[in-house]
Short mmCIF file of C-alpha atoms and ligand atoms in Angstrom, two decimals:
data_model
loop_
_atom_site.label_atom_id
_atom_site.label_comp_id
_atom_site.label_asym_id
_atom_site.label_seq_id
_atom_site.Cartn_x
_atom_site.Cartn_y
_atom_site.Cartn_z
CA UNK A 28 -26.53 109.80 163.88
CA UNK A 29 -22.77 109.44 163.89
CA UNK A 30 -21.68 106.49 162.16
CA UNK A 31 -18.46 105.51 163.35
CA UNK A 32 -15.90 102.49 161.71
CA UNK A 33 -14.05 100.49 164.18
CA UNK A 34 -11.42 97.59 164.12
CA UNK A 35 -12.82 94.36 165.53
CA UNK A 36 -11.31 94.16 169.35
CA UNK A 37 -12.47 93.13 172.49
CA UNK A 38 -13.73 97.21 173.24
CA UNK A 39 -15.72 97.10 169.39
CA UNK A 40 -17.70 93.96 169.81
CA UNK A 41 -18.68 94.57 173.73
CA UNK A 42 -19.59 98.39 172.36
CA UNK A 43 -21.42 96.07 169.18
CA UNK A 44 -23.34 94.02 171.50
CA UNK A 45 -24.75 96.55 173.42
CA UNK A 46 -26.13 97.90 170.10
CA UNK A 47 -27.73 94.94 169.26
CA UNK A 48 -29.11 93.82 172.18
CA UNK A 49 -30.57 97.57 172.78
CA UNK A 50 -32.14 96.76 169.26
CA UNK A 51 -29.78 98.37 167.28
CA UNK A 52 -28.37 97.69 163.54
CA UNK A 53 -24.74 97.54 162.81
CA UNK A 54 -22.39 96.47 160.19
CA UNK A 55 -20.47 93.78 160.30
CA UNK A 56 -18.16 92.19 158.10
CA UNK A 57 -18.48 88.38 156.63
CA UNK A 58 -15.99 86.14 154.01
CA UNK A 59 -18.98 87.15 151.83
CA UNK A 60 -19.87 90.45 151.29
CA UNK A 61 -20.23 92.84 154.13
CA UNK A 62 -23.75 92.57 156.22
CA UNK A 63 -26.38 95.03 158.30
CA UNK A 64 -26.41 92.88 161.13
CA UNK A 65 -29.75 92.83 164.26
CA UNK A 66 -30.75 90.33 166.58
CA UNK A 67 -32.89 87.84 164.28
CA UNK A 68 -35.44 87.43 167.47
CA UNK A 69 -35.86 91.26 167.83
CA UNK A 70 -38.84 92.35 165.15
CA UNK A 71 -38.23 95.80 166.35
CA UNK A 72 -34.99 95.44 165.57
CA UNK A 73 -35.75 93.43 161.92
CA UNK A 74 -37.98 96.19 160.75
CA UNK A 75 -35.05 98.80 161.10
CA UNK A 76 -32.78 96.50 158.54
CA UNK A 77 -35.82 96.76 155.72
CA UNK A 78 -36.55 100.57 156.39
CA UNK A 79 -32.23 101.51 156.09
CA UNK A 80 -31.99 99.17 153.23
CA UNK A 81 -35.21 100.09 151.63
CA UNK A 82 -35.63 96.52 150.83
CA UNK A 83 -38.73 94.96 149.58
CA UNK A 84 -40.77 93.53 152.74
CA UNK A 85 -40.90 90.33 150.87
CA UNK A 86 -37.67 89.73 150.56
CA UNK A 87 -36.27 87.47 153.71
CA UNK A 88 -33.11 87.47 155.82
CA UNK A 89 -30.43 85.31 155.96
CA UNK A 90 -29.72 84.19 159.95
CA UNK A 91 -26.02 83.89 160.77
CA UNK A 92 -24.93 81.39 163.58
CA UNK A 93 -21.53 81.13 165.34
CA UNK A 94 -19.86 77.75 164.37
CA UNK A 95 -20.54 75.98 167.91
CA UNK A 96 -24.65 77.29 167.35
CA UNK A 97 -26.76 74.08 167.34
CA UNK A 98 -29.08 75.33 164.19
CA UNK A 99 -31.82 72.75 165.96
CA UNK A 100 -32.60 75.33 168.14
CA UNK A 101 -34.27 77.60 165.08
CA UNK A 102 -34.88 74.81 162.37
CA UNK A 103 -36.27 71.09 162.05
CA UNK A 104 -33.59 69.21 159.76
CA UNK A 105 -35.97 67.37 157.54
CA UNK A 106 -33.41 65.89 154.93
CA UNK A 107 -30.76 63.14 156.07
CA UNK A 108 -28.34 64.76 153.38
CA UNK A 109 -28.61 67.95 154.96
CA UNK A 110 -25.95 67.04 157.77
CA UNK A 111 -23.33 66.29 155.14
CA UNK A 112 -23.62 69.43 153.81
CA UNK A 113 -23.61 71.09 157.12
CA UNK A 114 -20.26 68.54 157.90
CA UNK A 115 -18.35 70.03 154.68
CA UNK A 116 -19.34 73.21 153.89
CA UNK A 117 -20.01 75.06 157.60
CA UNK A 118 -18.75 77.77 158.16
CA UNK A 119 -18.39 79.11 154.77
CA UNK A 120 -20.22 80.48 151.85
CA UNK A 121 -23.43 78.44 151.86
CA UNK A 122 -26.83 79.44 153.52
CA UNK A 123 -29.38 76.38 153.99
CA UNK A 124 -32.69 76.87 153.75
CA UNK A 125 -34.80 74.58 156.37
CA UNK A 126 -38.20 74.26 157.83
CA UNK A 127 -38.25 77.33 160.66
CA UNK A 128 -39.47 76.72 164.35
CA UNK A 129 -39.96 80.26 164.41
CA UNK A 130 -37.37 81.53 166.98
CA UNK A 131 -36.41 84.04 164.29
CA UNK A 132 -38.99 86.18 164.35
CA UNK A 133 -41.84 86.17 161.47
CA UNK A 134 -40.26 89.98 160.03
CA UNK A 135 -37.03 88.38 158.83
CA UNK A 136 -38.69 85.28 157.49
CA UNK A 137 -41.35 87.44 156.08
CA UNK A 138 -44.09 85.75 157.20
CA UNK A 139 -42.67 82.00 155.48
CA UNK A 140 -42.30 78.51 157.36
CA UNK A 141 -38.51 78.22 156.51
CA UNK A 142 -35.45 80.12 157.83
CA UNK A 143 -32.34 80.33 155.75
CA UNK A 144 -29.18 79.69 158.06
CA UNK A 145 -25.50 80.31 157.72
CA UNK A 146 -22.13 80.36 159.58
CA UNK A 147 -19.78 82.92 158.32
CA UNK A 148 -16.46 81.68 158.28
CA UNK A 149 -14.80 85.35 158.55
CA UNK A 150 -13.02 85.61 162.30
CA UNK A 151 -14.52 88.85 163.11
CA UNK A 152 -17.86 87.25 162.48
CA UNK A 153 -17.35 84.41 164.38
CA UNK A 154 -16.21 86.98 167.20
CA UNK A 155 -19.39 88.71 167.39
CA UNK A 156 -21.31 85.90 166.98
CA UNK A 157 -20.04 83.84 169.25
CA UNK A 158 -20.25 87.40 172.04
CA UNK A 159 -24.07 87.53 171.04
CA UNK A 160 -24.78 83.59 170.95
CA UNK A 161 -28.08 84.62 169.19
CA UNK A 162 -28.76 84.14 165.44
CA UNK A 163 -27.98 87.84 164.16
CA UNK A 164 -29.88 88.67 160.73
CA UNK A 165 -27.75 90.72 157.88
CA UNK A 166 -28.29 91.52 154.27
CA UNK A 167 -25.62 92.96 152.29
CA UNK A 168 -25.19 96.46 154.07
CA UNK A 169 -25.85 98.66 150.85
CA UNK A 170 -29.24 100.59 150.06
CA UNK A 171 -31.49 98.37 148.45
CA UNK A 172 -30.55 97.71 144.74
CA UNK A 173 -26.91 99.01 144.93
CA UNK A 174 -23.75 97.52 144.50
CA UNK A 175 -22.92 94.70 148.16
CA UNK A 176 -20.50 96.82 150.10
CA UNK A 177 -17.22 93.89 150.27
CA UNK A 178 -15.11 96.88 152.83
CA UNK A 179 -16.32 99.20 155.64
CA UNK A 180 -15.74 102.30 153.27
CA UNK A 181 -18.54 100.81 151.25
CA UNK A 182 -21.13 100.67 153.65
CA UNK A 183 -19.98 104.01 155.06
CA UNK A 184 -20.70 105.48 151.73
CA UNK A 185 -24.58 103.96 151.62
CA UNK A 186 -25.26 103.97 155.28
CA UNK A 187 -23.50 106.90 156.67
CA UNK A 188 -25.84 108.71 158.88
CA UNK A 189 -28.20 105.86 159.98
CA UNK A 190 -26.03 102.91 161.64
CA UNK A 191 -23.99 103.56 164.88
CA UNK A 192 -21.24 101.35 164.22
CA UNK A 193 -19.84 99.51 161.81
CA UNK A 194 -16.94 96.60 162.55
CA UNK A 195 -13.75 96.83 160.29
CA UNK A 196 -12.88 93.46 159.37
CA UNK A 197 -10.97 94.39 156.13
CA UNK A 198 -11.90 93.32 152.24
CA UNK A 199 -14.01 90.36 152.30
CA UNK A 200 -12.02 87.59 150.33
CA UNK A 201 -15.15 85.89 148.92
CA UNK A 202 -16.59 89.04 146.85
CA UNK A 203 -19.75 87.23 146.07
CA UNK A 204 -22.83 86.41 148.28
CA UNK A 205 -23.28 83.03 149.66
CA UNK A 206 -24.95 80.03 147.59
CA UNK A 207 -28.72 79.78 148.78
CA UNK A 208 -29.34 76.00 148.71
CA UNK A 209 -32.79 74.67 149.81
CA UNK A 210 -33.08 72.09 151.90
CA UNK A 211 -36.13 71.01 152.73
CA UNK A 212 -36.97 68.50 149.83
CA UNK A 213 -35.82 64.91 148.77
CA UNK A 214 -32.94 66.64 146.90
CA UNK A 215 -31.33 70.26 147.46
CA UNK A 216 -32.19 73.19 145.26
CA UNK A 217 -29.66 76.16 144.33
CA UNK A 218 -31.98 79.28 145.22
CA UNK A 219 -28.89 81.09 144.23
CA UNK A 220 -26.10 80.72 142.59
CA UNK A 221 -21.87 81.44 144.73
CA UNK A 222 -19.05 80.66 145.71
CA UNK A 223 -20.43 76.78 146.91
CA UNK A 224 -21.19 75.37 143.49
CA UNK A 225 -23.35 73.28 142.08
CA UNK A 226 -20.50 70.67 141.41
CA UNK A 227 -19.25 71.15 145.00
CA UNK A 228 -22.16 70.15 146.08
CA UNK A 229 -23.14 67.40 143.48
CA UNK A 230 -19.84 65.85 145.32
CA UNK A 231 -21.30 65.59 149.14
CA UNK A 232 -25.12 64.08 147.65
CA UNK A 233 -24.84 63.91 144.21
CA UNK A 234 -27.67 65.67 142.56
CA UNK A 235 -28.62 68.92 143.24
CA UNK A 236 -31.04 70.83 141.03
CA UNK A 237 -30.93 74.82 139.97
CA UNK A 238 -34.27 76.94 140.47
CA UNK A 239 -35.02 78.45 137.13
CA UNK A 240 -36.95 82.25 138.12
CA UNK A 241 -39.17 82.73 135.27
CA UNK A 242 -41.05 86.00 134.56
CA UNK A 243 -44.69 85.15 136.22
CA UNK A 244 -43.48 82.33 138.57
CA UNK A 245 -43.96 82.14 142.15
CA UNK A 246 -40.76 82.55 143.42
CA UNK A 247 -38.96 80.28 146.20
CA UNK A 248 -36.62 83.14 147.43
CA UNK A 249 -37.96 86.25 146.37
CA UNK A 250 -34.51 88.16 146.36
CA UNK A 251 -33.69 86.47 142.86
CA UNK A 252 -36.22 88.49 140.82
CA UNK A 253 -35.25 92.50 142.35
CA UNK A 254 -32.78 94.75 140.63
CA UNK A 255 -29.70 94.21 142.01
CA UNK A 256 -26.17 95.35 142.42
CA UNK A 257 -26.13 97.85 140.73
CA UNK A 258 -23.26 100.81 140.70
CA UNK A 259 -24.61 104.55 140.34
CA UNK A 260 -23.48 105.10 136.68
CA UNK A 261 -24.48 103.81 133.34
CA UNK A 262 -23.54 100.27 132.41
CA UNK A 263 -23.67 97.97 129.40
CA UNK A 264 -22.72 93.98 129.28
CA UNK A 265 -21.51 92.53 126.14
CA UNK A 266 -20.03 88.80 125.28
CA UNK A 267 -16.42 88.31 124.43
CA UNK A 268 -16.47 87.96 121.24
CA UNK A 269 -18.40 91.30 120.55
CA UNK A 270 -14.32 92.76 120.41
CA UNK A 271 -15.80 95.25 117.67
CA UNK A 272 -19.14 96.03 119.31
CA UNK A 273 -17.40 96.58 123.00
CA UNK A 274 -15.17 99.30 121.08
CA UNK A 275 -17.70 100.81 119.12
CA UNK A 276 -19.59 101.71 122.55
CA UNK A 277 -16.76 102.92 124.12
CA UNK A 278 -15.77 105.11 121.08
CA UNK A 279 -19.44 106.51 121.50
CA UNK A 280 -19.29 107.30 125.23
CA UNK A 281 -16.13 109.10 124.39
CA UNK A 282 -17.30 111.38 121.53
CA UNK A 283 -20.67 112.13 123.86
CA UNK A 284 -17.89 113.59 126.32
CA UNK A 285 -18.16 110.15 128.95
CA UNK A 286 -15.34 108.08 130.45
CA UNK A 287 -16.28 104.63 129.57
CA UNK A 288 -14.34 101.71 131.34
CA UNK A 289 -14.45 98.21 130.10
CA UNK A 290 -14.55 95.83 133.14
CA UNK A 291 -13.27 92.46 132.21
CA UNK A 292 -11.44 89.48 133.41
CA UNK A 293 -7.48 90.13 133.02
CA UNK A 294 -7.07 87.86 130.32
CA UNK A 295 -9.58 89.75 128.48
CA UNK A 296 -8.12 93.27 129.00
CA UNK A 297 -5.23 92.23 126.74
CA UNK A 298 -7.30 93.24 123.50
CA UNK A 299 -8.41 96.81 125.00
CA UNK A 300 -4.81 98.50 125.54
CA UNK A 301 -4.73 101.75 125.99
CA UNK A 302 -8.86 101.65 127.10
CA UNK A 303 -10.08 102.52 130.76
CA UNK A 304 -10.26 99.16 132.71
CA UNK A 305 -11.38 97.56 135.41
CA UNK A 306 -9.57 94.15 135.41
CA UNK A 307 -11.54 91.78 137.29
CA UNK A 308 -8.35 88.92 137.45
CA UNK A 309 -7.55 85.64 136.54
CA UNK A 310 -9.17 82.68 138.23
CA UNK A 311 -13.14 82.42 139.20
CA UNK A 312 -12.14 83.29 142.86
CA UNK A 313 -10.12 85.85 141.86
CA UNK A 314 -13.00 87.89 139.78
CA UNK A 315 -15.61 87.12 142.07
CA UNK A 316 -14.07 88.62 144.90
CA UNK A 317 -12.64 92.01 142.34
CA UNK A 318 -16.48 91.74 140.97
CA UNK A 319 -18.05 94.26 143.53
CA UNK A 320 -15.14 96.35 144.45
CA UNK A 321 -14.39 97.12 140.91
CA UNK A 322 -18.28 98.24 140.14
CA UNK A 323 -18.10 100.51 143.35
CA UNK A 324 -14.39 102.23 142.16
CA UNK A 325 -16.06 102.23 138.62
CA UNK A 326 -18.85 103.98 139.33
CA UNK A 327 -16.72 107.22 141.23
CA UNK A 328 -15.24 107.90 138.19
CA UNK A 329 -17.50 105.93 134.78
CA UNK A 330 -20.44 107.73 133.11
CA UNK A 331 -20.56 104.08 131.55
CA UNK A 332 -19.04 100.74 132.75
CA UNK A 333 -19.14 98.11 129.96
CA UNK A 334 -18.98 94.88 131.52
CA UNK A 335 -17.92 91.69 129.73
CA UNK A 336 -19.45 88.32 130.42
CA UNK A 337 -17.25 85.50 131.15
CA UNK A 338 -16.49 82.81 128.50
CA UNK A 339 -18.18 79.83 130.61
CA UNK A 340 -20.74 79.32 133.62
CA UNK A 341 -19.26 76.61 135.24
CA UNK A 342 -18.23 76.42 138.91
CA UNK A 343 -18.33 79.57 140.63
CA UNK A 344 -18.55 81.22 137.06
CA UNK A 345 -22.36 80.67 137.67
CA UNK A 346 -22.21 82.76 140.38
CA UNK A 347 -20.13 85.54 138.99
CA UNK A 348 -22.17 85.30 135.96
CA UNK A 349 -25.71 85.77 137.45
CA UNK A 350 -24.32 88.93 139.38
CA UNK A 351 -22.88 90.71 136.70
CA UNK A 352 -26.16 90.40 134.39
CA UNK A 353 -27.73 92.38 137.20
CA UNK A 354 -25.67 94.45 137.48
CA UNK A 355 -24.74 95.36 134.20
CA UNK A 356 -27.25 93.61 132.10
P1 LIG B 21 -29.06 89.15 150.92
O1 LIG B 21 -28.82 88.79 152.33
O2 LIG B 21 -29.45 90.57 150.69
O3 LIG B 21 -27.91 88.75 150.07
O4 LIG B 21 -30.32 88.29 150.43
C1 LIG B 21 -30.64 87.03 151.00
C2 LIG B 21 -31.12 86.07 149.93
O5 LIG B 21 -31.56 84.87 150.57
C3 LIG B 21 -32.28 86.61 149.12
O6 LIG B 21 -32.15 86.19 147.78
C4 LIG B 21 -33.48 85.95 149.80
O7 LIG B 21 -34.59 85.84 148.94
C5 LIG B 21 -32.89 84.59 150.19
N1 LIG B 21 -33.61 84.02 151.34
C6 LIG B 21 -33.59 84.41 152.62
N2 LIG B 21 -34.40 83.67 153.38
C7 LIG B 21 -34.96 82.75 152.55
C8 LIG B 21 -35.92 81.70 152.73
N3 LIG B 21 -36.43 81.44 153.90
N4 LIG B 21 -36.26 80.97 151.65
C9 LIG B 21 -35.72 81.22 150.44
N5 LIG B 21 -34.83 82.21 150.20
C10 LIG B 21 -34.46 82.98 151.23
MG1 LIG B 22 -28.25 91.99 149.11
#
């Protein structure tokens, strides 16, 4: 199969459609990270996603709605607080996690009685979604365990050869997946950790709890407890104030004949002059949307990518925090 990359025009999403609704898998872009997109009611379709990705059949899919979609239509809204959440924060970065009424079929829910919803706020998104009016599933478009794909030349790199299509809609700006929040109890529960944090959220209902994922528990969103993200080379993650340690590594790739890079926030790059970096930024938003693309440049041309961890977890921190001790951890 050719896979061909298109900019997002009127031609691109009519040719996008037909792929989908001919049950087809394409990739599409999101503010998130980018996403291998088919019709959420099509199993046919569904069961194509898990066998490209290679993703665990336990692992659910997130269903993405276009902003005028009345989410009624595929879930019961149990929880009151549930609409203010939905009033501030859609579209963007958080998915919900509600009761299902089953629309979406039982492959992308994996067999469970909820259905986790979200409205991209990324224009070509909205585009498509709005020229399918159905709830479109889509993982991160990258073979199962690797690195999200946040540009088209990513997911052309894992999934060249077995999707027709995928729509251009430039870098995504967010970098990080979307905050899973469930819904469906007396107060919400962060599934997983983004770019909605728990403080954003504490500020619409004011308490919302964080799912700890302990070895051995039964786990509410089984995607927390895979490998994940992680870039093709070696990589090691050390604290910021192992200075000495972070060098001595490097030093030791070196002499073995590797090209280490340290990838760190930009503040943090100031003690490594002279290294190989991978400078993640400044602010929170700024690292979490360098995180990804600087793991996928690392690992063309690393044996060993030594990541740093960040010197707090607060805000999106959390976020960028739980990624990079998958991926580098
Ligand atoms: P991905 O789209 O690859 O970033 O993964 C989607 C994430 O959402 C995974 O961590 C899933 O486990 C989680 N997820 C999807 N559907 C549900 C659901 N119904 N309940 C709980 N978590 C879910
Ligand atoms: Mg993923």
């Amino acid at each position: 199969m050719v896979t061909e990359i298109k900019k997002i025009t009127l031609e691109s999403l009519l040719e996008a459609k037909e792929i989908l609704f001919s049950s087809g898998v394409i990739g599409m872009p999101t503010e998130t990270v980018y996403g291998l997109a088919a019709i959420g009611t099509d199993s046919e379709a569904v069961k194509k996603i898990f066998e490209i990705k290679g993703r665990p059949s336990d692992n659910p899919l997130i269903a993405h709605v276009h902003k005028d979609y009345d989410l009624e239509k595929l879930i019961y809204i149990d929880q009151e607080y549930a609409y203010k959440l939905i009033e501030k924060f859609m579209p963007g970065p958080l998915t919900l996690v509600f009761r299902s009424k089953g629309i979406v079929c039982k492959e992308a829910t994996c067999g469970g009685d909820t259905l986790a919803i979200r409205m991209p706020s990324h224009k070509g998104a909205q585009e498509l979604l709005k020229a399918v009016d159905m709830p479109i599933v889509a993982p991160s478009a990258n073979l199962s365990k690797h690195t999200s794909p946040v540009t088209a030349e990513h997911v052309y790199a894992d999934l060249n050869g077995k999707i027709p299509l995928i729509l251009d809609g430039g870098k995504c700006t967010g970098g990080i997946e979307s905050t899973v929040l469930d819904v469906t109890s007396s107060h919400p529960r962060i599934l997983r950790a983004g770019l909605v944090t728990k403080e954003m959220i504490e500020e619409v209902v004011g308490y919302c709890e964080i799912a700890e994922h302990k070895e051995g528990d039964k786990v509410k969103s089984p995607g927390v407890k895979y490998k994940h993200y992680r870039p093709k080379c070696e990589t090691l993650l050390f604290k910021e104030n192992e200075i000495k340690e972070i060098k001595k590594a490097y030093q030791e790739e070196v002499v073995s004949g590797g090209k280490p890079y340290i990838m760190c926030s930009s503040v943090f790059a100031k003690n490594f002059e002279g290294f190989n970096l991978l400078q993640l930024g400044l602010s929170g938003e700024e690292i979490a949307s360098n995180l990804y693309d600087k793991l996928l440049e690392g690992e063309k041309v690393a044996t060993l990518i030594i990541g740093v961890e960040m010197p707090s977890e607060d805000g999106v921190f959390m976020g960028i925090m739980n990624r990079l001790r998958k991926s580098c951890g």
